[in-house]
Coordinates of N, CA and C in Angstrom, one line a residue:
X1 N 0.8 -1.2 0.0 CA 0.0 0.0 0.0 C 0.9 1.2 0.0
X2 N 0.4 2.2 -0.7 CA 1.2 3.5 -0.7 C 0.9 4.3 0.5
X3 N 1.8 5.2 0.7 CA 1.6 6.1 1.9 C 0.4 7.0 1.8
X4 N -0.2 7.3 2.9 CA -1.3 8.3 2.9 C -0.8 9.6 2.5
X5 N -1.6 10.3 1.9 CA -1.3 11.7 1.5 C -1.2 12.5 2.8
X6 N -0.3 13.6 2.7 CA -0.1 14.4 3.9 C -1.4 14.9 4.6
X7 N -2.4 15.2 3.7 CA -3.6 15.8 4.2 C -4.7 14.9 4.4
X8 N -4.5 13.6 4.3 CA -5.5 12.6 4.4 C -6.4 12.7 5.7
X9 N -5.7 12.8 6.8 CA -6.4 12.9 8.1 C -7.1 14.2 8.2
X10 N -6.5 15.3 7.7 CA -7.2 16.6 7.8 C -8.5 16.6 7.0
X11 N -8.5 16.0 5.8 CA -9.7 15.9 5.0 C -10.7 15.0 5.7
X12 N -10.3 13.9 6.3 CA -11.2 13.0 7.0 C -11.9 13.8 8.1
X13 N -11.1 14.5 8.9 CA -11.7 15.3 10.0 C -12.6 16.4 9.5
X14 N -12.2 17.0 8.4 CA -13.0 18.1 7.8 C -14.4 17.5 7.4
X15 N -14.4 16.4 6.7 CA -15.6 15.7 6.3 C -16.5 15.4 7.5
X16 N -15.9 14.9 8.6 CA -16.6 14.5 9.8 C -17.2 15.8 10.4
X17 N -16.4 16.9 10.5 CA -16.9 18.1 11.0 C -18.1 18.7 10.2
X18 N -18.1 18.3 8.8 CA -19.1 18.8 7.9 C -20.3 17.9 7.9
X19 N -20.3 16.9 8.8 CA -21.4 16.0 9.0 C -21.4 14.7 8.2
X20 N -20.3 14.4 7.6 CA -20.2 13.2 6.8 C -19.7 12.0 7.7
X21 N -20.2 10.8 7.3 CA -19.8 9.6 8.0 C -18.8 8.9 7.1
X22 N -17.7 8.6 7.6 CA -16.6 7.9 6.8 C -17.0 6.4 6.7
X23 N -17.2 5.9 5.5 CA -17.7 4.5 5.3 C -16.5 3.6 4.8
X24 N -15.6 4.2 4.1 CA -14.4 3.4 3.6 C -13.2 4.3 3.7
X25 N -12.1 3.7 4.2 CA -10.9 4.4 4.3 C -9.7 3.4 4.1
X26 N -9.4 3.1 2.8 CA -9.8 3.7 1.6 C -11.0 2.9 0.9
X27 N -11.6 3.4 -0.1 CA -12.5 2.7 -1.0 C -11.8 2.0 -2.1
X28 N -11.9 0.7 -2.1 CA -11.2 0.0 -3.1 C -12.1 -0.5 -4.2
X29 N -11.7 -0.6 -5.5 CA -12.4 -1.1 -6.6 C -11.6 -2.2 -7.2
X30 N -12.1 -3.4 -7.3 CA -11.4 -4.5 -7.9 C -11.7 -4.4 -9.4
X31 N -10.7 -4.3 -10.2 CA -10.9 -4.1 -11.7 C -11.1 -5.4 -12.4
X32 N -10.3 -6.4 -12.0 CA -10.3 -7.7 -12.7 C -9.8 -8.8 -11.8
X33 N -10.5 -10.0 -11.9 CA -10.0 -11.1 -11.1 C -9.0 -11.9 -11.9
X34 N -9.1 -11.9 -13.2 CA -8.2 -12.7 -14.0 C -6.8 -12.0 -14.2
X35 N -6.8 -10.7 -14.3 CA -5.5 -10.1 -14.5 C -4.9 -9.6 -13.2
X36 N -5.7 -9.7 -12.1 CA -5.2 -9.3 -10.8 C -4.8 -7.8 -10.8
X37 N -5.5 -7.1 -11.7 CA -5.3 -5.6 -11.8 C -6.4 -5.0 -10.9
X38 N -6.0 -4.2 -10.0 CA -6.9 -3.5 -9.1 C -6.6 -2.0 -9.1
X39 N -7.6 -1.3 -9.0 CA -7.4 0.2 -8.7 C -7.8 0.4 -7.3
X40 N -6.9 0.8 -6.5 CA -7.2 1.1 -5.1 C -7.5 2.6 -5.1
X41 N -8.8 3.0 -5.2 CA -9.1 4.4 -5.3 C -8.5 5.2 -4.2
X42 N -8.5 4.6 -3.0 CA -7.9 5.4 -1.9 C -6.4 5.5 -2.0
X43 N -5.8 4.4 -2.4 CA -4.3 4.4 -2.3 C -3.9 5.1 -1.0
X44 N -4.6 4.9 0.0 CA -4.4 5.6 1.3 C -4.9 7.0 1.3
X45 N -5.4 7.5 0.2 CA -5.8 8.9 0.1 C -7.3 9.1 -0.1
X46 N -7.9 8.0 -0.5 CA -9.3 8.1 -0.8 C -10.2 7.8 0.4
X47 N -11.1 8.7 0.6 CA -12.1 8.5 1.7 C -13.5 8.5 1.0
X48 N -14.3 7.5 1.4 CA -15.6 7.5 0.9 C -16.5 7.8 2.1
X49 N -17.5 8.6 1.8 CA -18.4 9.0 2.9 C -19.9 9.1 2.4
X50 N -20.8 9.1 3.3 CA -22.2 9.1 3.0 C -22.9 10.1 3.9
X51 N -23.7 11.0 3.3 CA -24.5 12.0 4.1 C -25.9 12.2 3.5
X52 N -26.9 12.1 4.2 CA -28.3 12.3 3.7 C -28.5 11.5 2.4
X53 N -28.0 10.2 2.4 CA -28.2 9.4 1.2 C -27.3 9.7 0.1
X54 N -26.5 10.7 0.2 CA -25.6 11.1 -0.9 C -24.2 10.5 -0.6
X55 N -23.7 9.7 -1.5 CA -22.4 9.1 -1.3 C -21.3 9.8 -2.1
X56 N -20.2 10.0 -1.5 CA -19.1 10.6 -2.3 C -17.8 9.7 -2.0
X57 N -16.9 9.9 -3.0 CA -15.6 9.4 -2.8 C -14.6 10.5 -3.0
X58 N -13.6 10.6 -2.2 CA -12.7 11.8 -2.1 C -11.3 11.3 -2.4
X59 N -10.7 11.9 -3.4 CA -9.3 11.7 -3.6 C -8.5 12.9 -3.1
X60 N -7.6 12.7 -2.2 CA -6.9 13.9 -1.6 C -5.6 14.1 -2.3
X61 N -5.3 15.3 -2.6 CA -4.1 15.7 -3.3 C -3.5 16.9 -2.6
X62 N -2.2 16.8 -2.3 CA -1.4 17.9 -1.6 C -0.8 18.9 -2.5
X63 N -0.4 18.6 -3.7 CA 0.3 19.5 -4.6 C 1.6 20.0 -3.9
X64 N 2.4 19.1 -3.3 CA 3.6 19.5 -2.6 C 4.8 19.3 -3.5
X65 N 4.7 18.8 -4.8 CA 5.8 18.6 -5.6 C 6.4 19.9 -6.1
X66 N 7.5 19.8 -6.9 CA 8.1 21.1 -7.4 C 7.3 21.8 -8.4
X67 N 6.5 21.1 -9.1 CA 5.7 21.8 -10.2 C 4.2 21.6 -9.9
X68 N 3.5 22.6 -9.7 CA 2.0 22.5 -9.5 C 1.3 22.0 -10.7
X69 N 1.9 22.4 -11.9 CA 1.2 21.9 -13.2 C 1.5 20.4 -13.3
X70 N 2.6 19.9 -12.9 CA 2.9 18.4 -13.0 C 2.0 17.7 -12.0
X71 N 1.8 18.2 -10.9 CA 0.9 17.6 -9.9 C -0.6 17.7 -10.4
X72 N -0.9 18.7 -11.1 CA -2.2 18.9 -11.6 C -2.5 17.8 -12.7
X73 N -1.5 17.6 -13.6 CA -1.6 16.6 -14.6 C -1.9 15.2 -14.0
X74 N -1.1 14.9 -13.0 CA -1.3 13.6 -12.3 C -2.7 13.5 -11.6
X75 N -3.1 14.6 -11.0 CA -4.4 14.6 -10.3 C -5.5 14.4 -11.2
X76 N -5.5 15.1 -12.4 CA -6.6 15.1 -13.4 C -6.6 13.7 -14.0
X77 N -5.5 13.1 -14.3 CA -5.5 11.8 -14.9 C -6.0 10.7 -13.9
X78 N -5.6 10.8 -12.7 CA -6.0 9.9 -11.6 C -7.5 10.1 -11.4
X79 N -8.0 11.3 -11.3 CA -9.4 11.6 -11.1 C -10.2 11.0 -12.2
X80 N -9.8 11.2 -13.5 CA -10.6 10.6 -14.6 C -10.6 9.1 -14.5
X81 N -9.5 8.5 -14.2 CA -9.5 7.0 -14.1 C -10.4 6.5 -13.0
X82 N -10.4 7.2 -11.9 CA -11.2 6.8 -10.7 C -12.7 7.0 -11.1
X83 N -13.0 8.1 -11.7 CA -14.4 8.3 -12.1 C -14.9 7.3 -13.0
X84 N -14.1 6.9 -14.0 CA -14.5 5.8 -14.9 C -14.7 4.5 -14.2
X85 N -13.7 4.2 -13.3 CA -13.8 2.9 -12.5 C -15.1 2.9 -11.6
X86 N -15.4 4.0 -11.0 CA -16.6 4.1 -10.2 C -17.9 3.8 -11.0
X87 N -17.9 4.4 -12.2 CA -19.0 4.2 -13.1 C -19.1 2.8 -13.7
X88 N -18.0 2.3 -14.2 CA -17.9 1.0 -14.8 C -18.2 -0.1 -13.9
X89 N -17.9 0.0 -12.6 CA -18.1 -1.1 -11.7 C -19.3 -0.8 -10.7
X90 N -20.2 0.1 -11.1 CA -21.5 0.3 -10.5 C -21.5 0.9 -9.1
X91 N -20.5 1.7 -8.8 CA -20.4 2.4 -7.5 C -21.3 3.6 -7.6
X92 N -21.9 4.0 -6.5 CA -22.8 5.1 -6.4 C -22.1 6.4 -6.1
X93 N -20.9 6.3 -5.6 CA -20.2 7.5 -5.1 C -19.9 8.5 -6.2
X94 N -20.1 9.8 -5.9 CA -19.7 10.9 -6.7 C -18.3 11.3 -6.3
X95 N -17.4 11.4 -7.2 CA -16.0 11.6 -6.9 C -15.7 13.1 -6.8
X96 N -14.9 13.4 -5.7 CA -14.4 14.7 -5.5 C -12.9 14.7 -5.4
X97 N -12.2 15.7 -5.8 CA -10.8 15.9 -5.7 C -10.6 16.9 -4.5
X98 N -10.0 16.5 -3.4 CA -9.8 17.4 -2.3 C -8.4 18.1 -2.4
X99 N -8.4 19.4 -2.3 CA -7.1 20.1 -2.4 C -7.1 21.2 -1.3
X100 N -5.9 21.5 -0.8 CA -5.8 22.6 0.3 C -6.2 23.9 -0.3
X101 N -6.8 24.8 0.6 CA -7.2 26.1 0.2 C -6.1 26.9 -0.5
X102 N -4.9 26.9 0.0 CA -3.8 27.7 -0.5 C -3.5 27.3 -2.0
X103 N -3.5 26.0 -2.3 CA -3.3 25.5 -3.7 C -4.5 26.0 -4.5
X104 N -5.7 25.8 -4.0 CA -6.9 26.3 -4.8 C -6.7 27.8 -5.1
X105 N -6.4 28.6 -4.1 CA -6.4 30.0 -4.2 C -5.3 30.5 -5.2
X106 N -4.1 29.9 -5.1 CA -3.0 30.3 -5.8 C -2.8 29.6 -7.2
X107 N -3.3 28.5 -7.3 CA -3.1 27.7 -8.6 C -4.4 27.3 -9.3
X108 N -5.3 26.7 -8.6 CA -6.5 26.1 -9.3 C -7.5 27.2 -9.7
X109 N -7.3 28.4 -9.3 CA -8.2 29.5 -9.8 C -7.7 30.2 -11.0
X110 N -6.6 29.8 -11.5 CA -6.0 30.4 -12.8 C -7.0 30.0 -13.9
X111 N -7.3 30.9 -14.8 CA -8.3 30.7 -15.9 C -8.1 29.4 -16.6
X112 N -6.8 29.1 -17.1 CA -6.6 27.9 -17.8 C -6.9 26.7 -17.0
X113 N -6.4 26.7 -15.8 CA -6.6 25.5 -14.9 C -8.1 25.3 -14.6
X114 N -8.8 26.4 -14.3 CA -10.3 26.3 -14.1 C -11.0 25.8 -15.4
X115 N -10.5 26.2 -16.5 CA -11.2 25.7 -17.8 C -11.0 24.2 -17.9
X116 N -9.8 23.7 -17.6 CA -9.5 22.2 -17.6 C -10.4 21.5 -16.6
X117 N -10.5 22.1 -15.4 CA -11.4 21.5 -14.3 C -12.8 21.4 -14.8
X118 N -13.3 22.5 -15.4 CA -14.7 22.5 -15.9 C -14.9 21.5 -17.0
X119 N -14.0 21.6 -18.0 CA -14.1 20.7 -19.2 C -14.0 19.2 -18.8
X120 N -13.2 18.9 -17.8 CA -13.0 17.6 -17.3 C -14.0 17.2 -16.3
X121 N -14.9 18.1 -15.9 CA -16.0 17.9 -15.0 C -15.5 17.3 -13.6
X122 N -14.5 18.0 -13.1 CA -13.9 17.6 -11.8 C -14.6 18.3 -10.7
X123 N -15.1 17.5 -9.8 CA -15.7 18.1 -8.5 C -14.6 18.3 -7.5
X124 N -14.6 19.5 -6.9 CA -13.6 19.9 -6.0 C -14.1 20.0 -4.6
X125 N -13.3 19.6 -3.6 CA -13.5 19.8 -2.2 C -12.3 20.6 -1.7
X126 N -12.6 21.8 -1.4 CA -11.5 22.7 -0.9 C -11.5 22.7 0.6
X127 N -10.3 22.4 1.2 CA -10.3 22.4 2.7 C -9.2 23.2 3.3
X128 N -9.4 23.6 4.5 CA -8.4 24.4 5.3 C -7.6 23.3 6.1
X129 N -6.3 23.1 5.7 CA -5.6 22.0 6.3 C -5.2 22.3 7.8
X130 N -5.2 23.6 8.2 CA -4.9 23.9 9.6 C -6.1 23.8 10.5
X131 N -7.2 24.3 10.0 CA -8.5 24.2 10.8 C -9.2 22.8 10.6
X132 N -8.7 22.1 9.6 CA -9.3 20.8 9.2 C -10.8 20.9 9.0
X133 N -11.1 21.9 8.1 CA -12.5 22.2 7.8 C -12.7 22.3 6.3
X134 N -13.9 22.0 5.8 CA -14.3 22.2 4.4 C -14.5 23.7 4.2
X135 N -13.9 24.2 3.2 CA -14.0 25.6 2.9 C -15.0 25.8 1.7
X136 N -15.0 24.9 0.7 CA -15.8 25.1 -0.5 C -16.0 23.8 -1.2
X137 N -17.2 23.6 -1.7 CA -17.5 22.5 -2.6 C -17.7 23.1 -4.0
X138 N -17.0 22.6 -5.0 CA -17.2 23.1 -6.3 C -17.5 21.9 -7.3
X139 N -18.7 22.0 -7.9 CA -19.2 20.9 -8.8 C -19.4 21.5 -10.2

């Protein structure tokens, strides 16, 4: 198993503070029994939660690498693969990409990046990593 994202626990606490029940930590999707290929949606970063009958899956990204754009490329690719896997294997969860407020404010609000997010239909969960609270949901 891979290491948990730096902000995994902060997002988990933020969701709980926001009234969510953590149901999977992580949420795993078995892709094939013959090829033994699996997508571990959580990879220690994914948290699935349920509130008022609404189910979500959350992929946490820190953007702590040297290049925010490189981290963005990885996050978008992973997000799209996870979203396809959720759909293809009949999961009800709506996928969200969780990012810290500072990254959202300084990078993800740039017009080109916002256009990619909108065209790729990425749902965002913006959190305050220090207060461990949800700041914004963007769908």
